[in-house]
Short mmCIF file of C-alpha atoms and ligand atoms in Angstrom, two decimals:
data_model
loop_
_atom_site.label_atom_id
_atom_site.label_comp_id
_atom_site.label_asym_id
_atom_site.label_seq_id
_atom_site.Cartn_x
_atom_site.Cartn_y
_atom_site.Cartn_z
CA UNK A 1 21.22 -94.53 27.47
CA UNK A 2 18.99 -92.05 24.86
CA UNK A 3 22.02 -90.37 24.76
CA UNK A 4 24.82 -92.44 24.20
CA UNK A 5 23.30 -94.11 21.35
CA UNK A 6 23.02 -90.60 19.73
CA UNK A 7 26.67 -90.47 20.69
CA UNK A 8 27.75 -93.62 18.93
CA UNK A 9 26.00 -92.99 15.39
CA UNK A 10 28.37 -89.92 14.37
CA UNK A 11 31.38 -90.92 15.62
CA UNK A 12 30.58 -94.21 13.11
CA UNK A 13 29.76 -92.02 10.19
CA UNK A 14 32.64 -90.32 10.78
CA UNK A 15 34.93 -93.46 10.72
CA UNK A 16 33.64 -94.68 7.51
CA UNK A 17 33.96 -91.37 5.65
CA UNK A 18 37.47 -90.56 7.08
CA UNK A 19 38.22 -94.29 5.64
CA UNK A 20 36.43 -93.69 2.53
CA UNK A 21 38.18 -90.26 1.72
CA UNK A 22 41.42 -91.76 3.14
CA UNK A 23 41.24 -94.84 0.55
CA UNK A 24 39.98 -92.61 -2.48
CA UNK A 25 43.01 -90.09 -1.63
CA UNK A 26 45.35 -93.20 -1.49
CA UNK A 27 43.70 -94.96 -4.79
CA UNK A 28 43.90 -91.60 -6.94
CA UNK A 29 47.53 -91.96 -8.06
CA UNK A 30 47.18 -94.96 -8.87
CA UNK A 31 44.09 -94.96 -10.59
CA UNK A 32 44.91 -91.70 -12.57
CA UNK A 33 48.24 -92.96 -13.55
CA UNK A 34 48.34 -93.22 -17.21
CA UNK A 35 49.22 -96.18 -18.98
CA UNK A 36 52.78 -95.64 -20.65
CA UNK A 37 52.98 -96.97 -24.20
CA UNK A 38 55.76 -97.67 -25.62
CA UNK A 39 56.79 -98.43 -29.68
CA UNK A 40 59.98 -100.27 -30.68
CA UNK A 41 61.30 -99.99 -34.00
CA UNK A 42 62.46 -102.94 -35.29
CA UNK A 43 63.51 -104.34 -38.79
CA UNK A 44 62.36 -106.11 -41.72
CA UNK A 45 60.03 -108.76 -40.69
CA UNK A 46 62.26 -111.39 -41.95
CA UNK A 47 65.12 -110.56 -40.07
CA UNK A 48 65.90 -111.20 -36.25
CA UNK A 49 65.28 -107.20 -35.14
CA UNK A 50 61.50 -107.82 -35.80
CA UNK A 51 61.48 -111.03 -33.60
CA UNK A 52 63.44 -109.58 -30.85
CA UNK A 53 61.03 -106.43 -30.41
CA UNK A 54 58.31 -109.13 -30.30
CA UNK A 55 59.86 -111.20 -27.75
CA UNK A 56 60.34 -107.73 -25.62
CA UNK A 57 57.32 -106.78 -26.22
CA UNK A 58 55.54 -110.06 -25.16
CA UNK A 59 57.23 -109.73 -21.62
CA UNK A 60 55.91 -106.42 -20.91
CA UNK A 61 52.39 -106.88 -22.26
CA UNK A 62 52.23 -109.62 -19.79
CA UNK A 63 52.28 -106.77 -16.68
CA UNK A 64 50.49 -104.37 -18.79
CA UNK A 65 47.62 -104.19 -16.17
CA UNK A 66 49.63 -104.71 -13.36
CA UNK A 67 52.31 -102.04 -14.63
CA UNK A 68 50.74 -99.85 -16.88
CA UNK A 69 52.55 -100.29 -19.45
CA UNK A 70 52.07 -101.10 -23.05
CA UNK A 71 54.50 -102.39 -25.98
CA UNK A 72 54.04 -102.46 -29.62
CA UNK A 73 56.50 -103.02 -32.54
CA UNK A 74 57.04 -101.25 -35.65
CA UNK A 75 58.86 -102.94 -39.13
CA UNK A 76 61.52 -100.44 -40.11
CA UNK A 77 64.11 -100.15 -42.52
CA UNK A 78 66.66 -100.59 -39.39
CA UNK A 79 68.81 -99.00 -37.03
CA UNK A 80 69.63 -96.25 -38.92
CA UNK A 81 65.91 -95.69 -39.02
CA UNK A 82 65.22 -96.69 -35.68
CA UNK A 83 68.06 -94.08 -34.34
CA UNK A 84 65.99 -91.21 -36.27
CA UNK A 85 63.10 -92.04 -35.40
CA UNK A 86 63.84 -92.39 -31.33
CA UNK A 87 65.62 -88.82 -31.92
CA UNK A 88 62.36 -87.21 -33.45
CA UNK A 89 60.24 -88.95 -30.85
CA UNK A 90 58.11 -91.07 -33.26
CA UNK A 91 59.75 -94.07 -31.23
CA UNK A 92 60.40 -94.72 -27.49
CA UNK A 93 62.52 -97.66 -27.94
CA UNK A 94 64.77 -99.07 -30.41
CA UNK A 95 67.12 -102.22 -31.85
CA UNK A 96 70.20 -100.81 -32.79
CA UNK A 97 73.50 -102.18 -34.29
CA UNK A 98 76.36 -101.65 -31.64
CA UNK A 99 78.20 -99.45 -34.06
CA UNK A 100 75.69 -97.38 -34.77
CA UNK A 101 74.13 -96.31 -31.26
CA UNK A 102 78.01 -95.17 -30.49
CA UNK A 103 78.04 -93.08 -33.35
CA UNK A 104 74.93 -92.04 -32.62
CA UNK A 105 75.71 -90.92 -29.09
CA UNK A 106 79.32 -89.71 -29.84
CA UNK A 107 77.77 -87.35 -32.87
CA UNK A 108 80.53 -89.14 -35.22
CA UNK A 109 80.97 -90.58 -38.43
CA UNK A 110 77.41 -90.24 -40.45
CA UNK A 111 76.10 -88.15 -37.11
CA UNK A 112 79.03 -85.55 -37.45
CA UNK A 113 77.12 -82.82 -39.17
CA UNK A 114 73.86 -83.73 -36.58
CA UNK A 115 75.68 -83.70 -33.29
CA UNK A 116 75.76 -85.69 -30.24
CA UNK A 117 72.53 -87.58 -29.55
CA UNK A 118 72.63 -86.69 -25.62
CA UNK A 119 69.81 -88.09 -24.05
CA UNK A 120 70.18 -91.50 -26.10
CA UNK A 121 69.74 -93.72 -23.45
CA UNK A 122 70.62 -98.14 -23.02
CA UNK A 123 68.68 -100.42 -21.92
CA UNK A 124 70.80 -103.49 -22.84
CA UNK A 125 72.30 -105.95 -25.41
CA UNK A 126 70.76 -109.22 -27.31
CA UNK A 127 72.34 -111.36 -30.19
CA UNK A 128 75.54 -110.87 -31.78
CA UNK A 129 75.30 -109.63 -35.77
CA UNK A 130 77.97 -110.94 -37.78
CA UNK A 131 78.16 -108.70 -41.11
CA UNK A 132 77.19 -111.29 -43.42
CA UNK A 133 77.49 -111.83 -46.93
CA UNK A 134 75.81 -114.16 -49.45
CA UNK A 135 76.86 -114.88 -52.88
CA UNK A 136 75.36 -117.08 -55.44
CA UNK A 137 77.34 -120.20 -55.89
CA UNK A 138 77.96 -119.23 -59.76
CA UNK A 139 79.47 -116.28 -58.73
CA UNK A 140 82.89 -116.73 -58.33
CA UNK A 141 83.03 -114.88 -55.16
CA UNK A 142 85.07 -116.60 -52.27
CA UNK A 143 86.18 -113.25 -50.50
CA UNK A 144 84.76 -109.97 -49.38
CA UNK A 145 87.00 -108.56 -52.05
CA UNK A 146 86.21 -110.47 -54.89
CA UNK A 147 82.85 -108.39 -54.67
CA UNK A 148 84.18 -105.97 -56.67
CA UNK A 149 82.80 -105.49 -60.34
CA UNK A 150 79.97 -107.94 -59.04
CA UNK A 151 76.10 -107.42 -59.20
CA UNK A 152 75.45 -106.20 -55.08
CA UNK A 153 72.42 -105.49 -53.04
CA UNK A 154 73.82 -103.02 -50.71
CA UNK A 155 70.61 -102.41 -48.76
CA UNK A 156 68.21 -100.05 -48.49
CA UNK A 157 69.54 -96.44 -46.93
CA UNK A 158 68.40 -96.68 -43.27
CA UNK A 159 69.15 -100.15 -42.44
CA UNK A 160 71.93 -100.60 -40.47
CA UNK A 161 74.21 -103.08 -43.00
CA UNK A 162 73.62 -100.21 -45.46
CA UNK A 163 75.22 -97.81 -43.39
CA UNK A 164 78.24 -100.23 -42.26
CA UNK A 165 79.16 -101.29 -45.70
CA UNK A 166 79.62 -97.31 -46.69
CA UNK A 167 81.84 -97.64 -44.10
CA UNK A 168 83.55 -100.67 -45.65
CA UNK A 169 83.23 -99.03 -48.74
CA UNK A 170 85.51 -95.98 -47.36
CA UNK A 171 87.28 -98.37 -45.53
CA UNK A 172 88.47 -100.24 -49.25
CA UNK A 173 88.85 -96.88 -51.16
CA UNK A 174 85.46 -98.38 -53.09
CA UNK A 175 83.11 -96.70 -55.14
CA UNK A 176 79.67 -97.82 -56.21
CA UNK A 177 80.75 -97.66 -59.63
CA UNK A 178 83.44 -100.25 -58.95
CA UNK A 179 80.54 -102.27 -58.89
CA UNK A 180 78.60 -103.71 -62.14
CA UNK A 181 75.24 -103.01 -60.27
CA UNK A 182 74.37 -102.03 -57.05
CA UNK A 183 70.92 -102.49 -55.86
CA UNK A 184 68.81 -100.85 -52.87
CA UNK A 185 66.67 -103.80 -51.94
CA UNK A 186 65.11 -104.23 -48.37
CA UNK A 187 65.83 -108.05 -46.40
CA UNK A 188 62.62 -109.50 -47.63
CA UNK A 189 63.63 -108.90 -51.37
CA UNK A 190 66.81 -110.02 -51.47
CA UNK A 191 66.44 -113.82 -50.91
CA UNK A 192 64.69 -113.48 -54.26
CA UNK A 193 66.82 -110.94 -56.17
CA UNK A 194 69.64 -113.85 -55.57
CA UNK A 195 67.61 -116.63 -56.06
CA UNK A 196 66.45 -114.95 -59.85
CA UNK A 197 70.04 -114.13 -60.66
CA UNK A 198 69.28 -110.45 -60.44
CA UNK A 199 71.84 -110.01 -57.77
CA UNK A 200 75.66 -112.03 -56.94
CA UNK A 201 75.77 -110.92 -53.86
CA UNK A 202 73.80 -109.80 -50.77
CA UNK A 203 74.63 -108.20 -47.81
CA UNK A 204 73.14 -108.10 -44.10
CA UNK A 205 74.11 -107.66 -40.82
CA UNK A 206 71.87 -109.83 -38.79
CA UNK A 207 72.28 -112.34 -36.08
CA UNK A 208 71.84 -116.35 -37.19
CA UNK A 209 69.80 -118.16 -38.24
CA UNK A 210 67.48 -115.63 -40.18
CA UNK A 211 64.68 -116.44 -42.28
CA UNK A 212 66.22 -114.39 -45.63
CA UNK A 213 69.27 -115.98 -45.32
CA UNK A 214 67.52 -119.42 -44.55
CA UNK A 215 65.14 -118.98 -47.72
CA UNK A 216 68.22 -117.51 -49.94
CA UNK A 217 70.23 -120.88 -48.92
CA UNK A 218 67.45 -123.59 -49.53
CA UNK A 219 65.60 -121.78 -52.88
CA UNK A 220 69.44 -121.99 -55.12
CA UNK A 221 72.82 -122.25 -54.51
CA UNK A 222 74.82 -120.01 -52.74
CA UNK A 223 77.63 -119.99 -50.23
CA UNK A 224 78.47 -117.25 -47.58
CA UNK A 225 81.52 -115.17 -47.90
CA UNK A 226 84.18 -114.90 -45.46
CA UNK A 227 84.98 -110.92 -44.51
CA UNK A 228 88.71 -110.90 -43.28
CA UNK A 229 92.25 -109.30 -43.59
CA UNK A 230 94.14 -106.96 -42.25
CA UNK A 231 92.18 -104.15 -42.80
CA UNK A 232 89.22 -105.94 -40.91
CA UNK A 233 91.64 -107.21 -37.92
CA UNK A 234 92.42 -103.72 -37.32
CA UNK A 235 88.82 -102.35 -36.93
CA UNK A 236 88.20 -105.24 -34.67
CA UNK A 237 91.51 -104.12 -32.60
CA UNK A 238 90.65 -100.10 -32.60
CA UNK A 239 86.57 -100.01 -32.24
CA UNK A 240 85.07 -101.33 -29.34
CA UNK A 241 81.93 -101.97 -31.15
CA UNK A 242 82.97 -104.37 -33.83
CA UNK A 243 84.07 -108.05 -32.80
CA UNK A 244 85.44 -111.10 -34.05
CA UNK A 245 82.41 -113.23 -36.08
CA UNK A 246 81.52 -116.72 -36.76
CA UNK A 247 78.79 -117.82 -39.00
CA UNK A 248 78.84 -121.47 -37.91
CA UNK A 249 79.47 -124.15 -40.58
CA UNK A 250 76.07 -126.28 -41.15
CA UNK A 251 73.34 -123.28 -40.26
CA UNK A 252 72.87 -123.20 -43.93
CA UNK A 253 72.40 -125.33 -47.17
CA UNK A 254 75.80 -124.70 -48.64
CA UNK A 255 77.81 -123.11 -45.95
CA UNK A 256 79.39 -126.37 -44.24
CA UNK A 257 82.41 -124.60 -43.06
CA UNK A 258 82.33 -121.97 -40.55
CA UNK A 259 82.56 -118.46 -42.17
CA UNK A 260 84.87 -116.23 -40.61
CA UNK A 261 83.31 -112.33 -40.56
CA UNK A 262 83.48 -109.28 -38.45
CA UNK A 263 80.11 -108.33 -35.97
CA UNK A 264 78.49 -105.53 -34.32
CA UNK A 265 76.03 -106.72 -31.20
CA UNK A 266 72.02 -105.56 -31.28
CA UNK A 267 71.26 -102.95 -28.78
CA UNK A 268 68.04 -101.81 -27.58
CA UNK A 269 68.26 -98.21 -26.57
CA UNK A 270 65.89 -95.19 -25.81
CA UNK A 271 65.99 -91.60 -24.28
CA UNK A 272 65.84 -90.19 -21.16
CA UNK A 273 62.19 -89.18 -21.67
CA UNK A 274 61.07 -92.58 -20.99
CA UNK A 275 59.79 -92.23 -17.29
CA UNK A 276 62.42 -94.06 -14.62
CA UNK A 277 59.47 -96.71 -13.76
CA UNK A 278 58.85 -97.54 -17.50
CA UNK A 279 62.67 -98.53 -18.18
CA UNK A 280 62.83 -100.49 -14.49
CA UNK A 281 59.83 -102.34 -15.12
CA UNK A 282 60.88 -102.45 -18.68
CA UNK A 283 63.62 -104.43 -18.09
CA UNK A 284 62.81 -106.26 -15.09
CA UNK A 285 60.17 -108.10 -17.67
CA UNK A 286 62.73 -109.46 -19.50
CA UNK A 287 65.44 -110.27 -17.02
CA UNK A 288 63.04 -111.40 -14.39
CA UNK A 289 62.07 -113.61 -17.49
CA UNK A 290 65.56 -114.06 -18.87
CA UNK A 291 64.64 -117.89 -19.53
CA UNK A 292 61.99 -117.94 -21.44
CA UNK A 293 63.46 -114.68 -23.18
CA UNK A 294 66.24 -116.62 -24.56
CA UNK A 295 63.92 -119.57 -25.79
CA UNK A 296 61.65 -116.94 -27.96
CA UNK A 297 64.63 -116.97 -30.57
CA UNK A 298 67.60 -119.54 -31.92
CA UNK A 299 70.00 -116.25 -31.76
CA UNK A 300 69.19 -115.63 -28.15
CA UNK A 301 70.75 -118.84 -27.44
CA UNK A 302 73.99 -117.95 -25.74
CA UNK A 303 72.65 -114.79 -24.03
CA UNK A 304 73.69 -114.19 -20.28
CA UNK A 305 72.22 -111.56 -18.38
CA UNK A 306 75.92 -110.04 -16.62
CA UNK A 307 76.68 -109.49 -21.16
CA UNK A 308 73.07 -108.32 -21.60
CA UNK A 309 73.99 -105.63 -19.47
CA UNK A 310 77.62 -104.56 -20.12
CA UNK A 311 78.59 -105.85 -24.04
CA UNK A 312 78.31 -103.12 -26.91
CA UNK A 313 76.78 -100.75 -25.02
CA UNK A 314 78.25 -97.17 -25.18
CA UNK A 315 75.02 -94.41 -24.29
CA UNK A 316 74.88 -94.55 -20.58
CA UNK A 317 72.57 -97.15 -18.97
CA UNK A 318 68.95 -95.48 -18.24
CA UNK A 319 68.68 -94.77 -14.75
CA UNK A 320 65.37 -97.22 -14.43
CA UNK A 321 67.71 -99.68 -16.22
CA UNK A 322 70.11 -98.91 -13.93
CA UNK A 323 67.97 -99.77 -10.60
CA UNK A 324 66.79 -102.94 -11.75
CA UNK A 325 70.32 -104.07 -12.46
CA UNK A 326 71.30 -102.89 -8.88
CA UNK A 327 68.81 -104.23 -6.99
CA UNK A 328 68.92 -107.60 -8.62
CA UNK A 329 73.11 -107.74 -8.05
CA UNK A 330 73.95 -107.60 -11.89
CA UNK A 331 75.60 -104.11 -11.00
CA UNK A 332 77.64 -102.70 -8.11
N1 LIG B 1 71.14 -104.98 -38.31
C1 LIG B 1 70.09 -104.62 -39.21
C2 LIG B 1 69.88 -103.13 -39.17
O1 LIG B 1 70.29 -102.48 -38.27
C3 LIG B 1 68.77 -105.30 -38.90
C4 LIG B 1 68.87 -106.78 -38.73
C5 LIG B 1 67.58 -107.43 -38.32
O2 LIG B 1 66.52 -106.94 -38.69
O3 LIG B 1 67.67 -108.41 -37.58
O4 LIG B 1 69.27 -102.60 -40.05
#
């Protein structure tokens, strides 16, 4: 009897340490896995780039325990910014303009001289951007072209409307010296360079409603200006990432007819350094989420999740991105 006690007390000890060791050993991944974070570069804080990071954002911090994972946004200048900036590594995610990321990708246009950006990476579409332009109503502009000899804020270098009106600049045969001033302002100084006559004319690509356009519109008079012709039909026809674009009548004071434009679509892109598990859970906070996704802003409105995952996108899907899509059937 002495002796089976004896027997019983190791064999116990050496349950509870196997268990022990076995659930440390087990734990130790886990516990030792780092906590990804992750920074989006956005926009100017009064456009719709800013928002959307924030809505992104606000999905993922809400499994940043569970997940270990954490989002912030950055204000940029835009996606020409944004672009750079995921390329040097100071960013791991980005909103991009449509045109832009294929440029980007395809090393053409203003990424000729740089090269193909290989391991640019998407994750997957939001609101469309209509290339939008806002003239004083005193201005006598009624037409893209009537923009020339006029006062314009072209935008500042690394935003994304800067770098597709040098293309419509090209595009025209245009110079900036066709122009009686051209200014460099960012989106949260223009409202106010129109508004004190400093400025006809403004440009931005940006989805609707806005909050520059919005305080441009109710502070004086303008009107927006519609961008069409045959030299815009045919860059709609030839590049995938440029569309047809309506800036609905009635969005803003003085605009109460639609305005008929071209558009790029917002992308949100990153590399293939982002770990597989960060770009799955990634997205699987915002589609798993899709409906309150589309509430956190009036231009996510029409957003479907089978678009969200095939429009505008030309850098191939991340591979995280990619098993998320699969296993929830919005890919074969
Ligand atoms: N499309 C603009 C750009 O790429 C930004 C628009 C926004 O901030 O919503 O610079």
């Amino acid at each position: 009897m002495k002796e089976h006690v004896n027997m019983q007390l190791p064999r116990k000890l050496f349950k509870t340490v196997s268990l022990s060791c076995f659930l440390f050993f087990f734990s130790l991944p886990y516990a030792l896995a780092e906590t990804q974070y992750v920074t989006i570069g956005t926009g100017s804080i009064t456009g719709v780039y800013y928002p959307t990071g924030g809505a992104v954002c606000h999905l993922i911090n809400e499994i940043k325990d569970s997940e270990k994972i954490h989002c912030e946004i950055k204000s940029t200048p835009g996606s020409i910014y944004n672009l750079a900036g995921i390329r040097s590594g100071e960013l791991d995610l980005g909103v991009v303009q449509s045109d832009w990321q294929y440029h980007a990708y395809s090393g053409t246009s203003r990424y000729a001289e740089q090269g193909k950006f290989f391991t640019l990476r998407s994750l997957f579409s939001v609101h469309a951007e209509p290339f939008t332009v806002l003239a004083r109503a005193d201005a006598n502009v009624n037409h893209f072209e009537d923009l020339l000899g006029k006062r314009i804020n072209i935008g500042s270098p690394r935003s994304g409307q800067r770098a597709t009106m040098d293309m419509l600049l090209d595009l025209y045969g245009w110079k900036l010296q066709d122009f009686a001033a051209v200014s460099e302002l960012n989106p949260s100084e223009q409202a106010k360079a129109l508004c004190d006559d400093k400025v006809d004319a403004i440009i931005y690509v940006v989805g609707h409603p806005n909050s520059s356009i919005k305080e441009a519109s109710g502070a004086c008079q303008t009107k927006l200006v519609n961008v069409s012709g045959d030299k815009i039909s045919s860059l709609i026809n030839t590049r995938s990432y440029y569309r047809n674009a309506v800036i609905p009548g009635g969005m803003y004071r003085g605009s109460d007819q639609d305005t008929t434009t071209f558009g790029v679509g917002a992308t949100i892109v990153t590399t293939t350094l982002l770990p597989e598990e960060a770009a799955y859970n990634l997205v699987k906070a915002v589609f798993e989420n899709h409906g309150l996704f589309v509430q956190l802003h009036p231009a996510f409105q029409d957003l479907n999740k089978n678009g969200m995952v095939s429009d505008s996108l030309t850098a191939p899907l991340h591979p995280g991105a990619v098993r998320y899509y699969k296993e929830a059937g919005l890919m074969k």
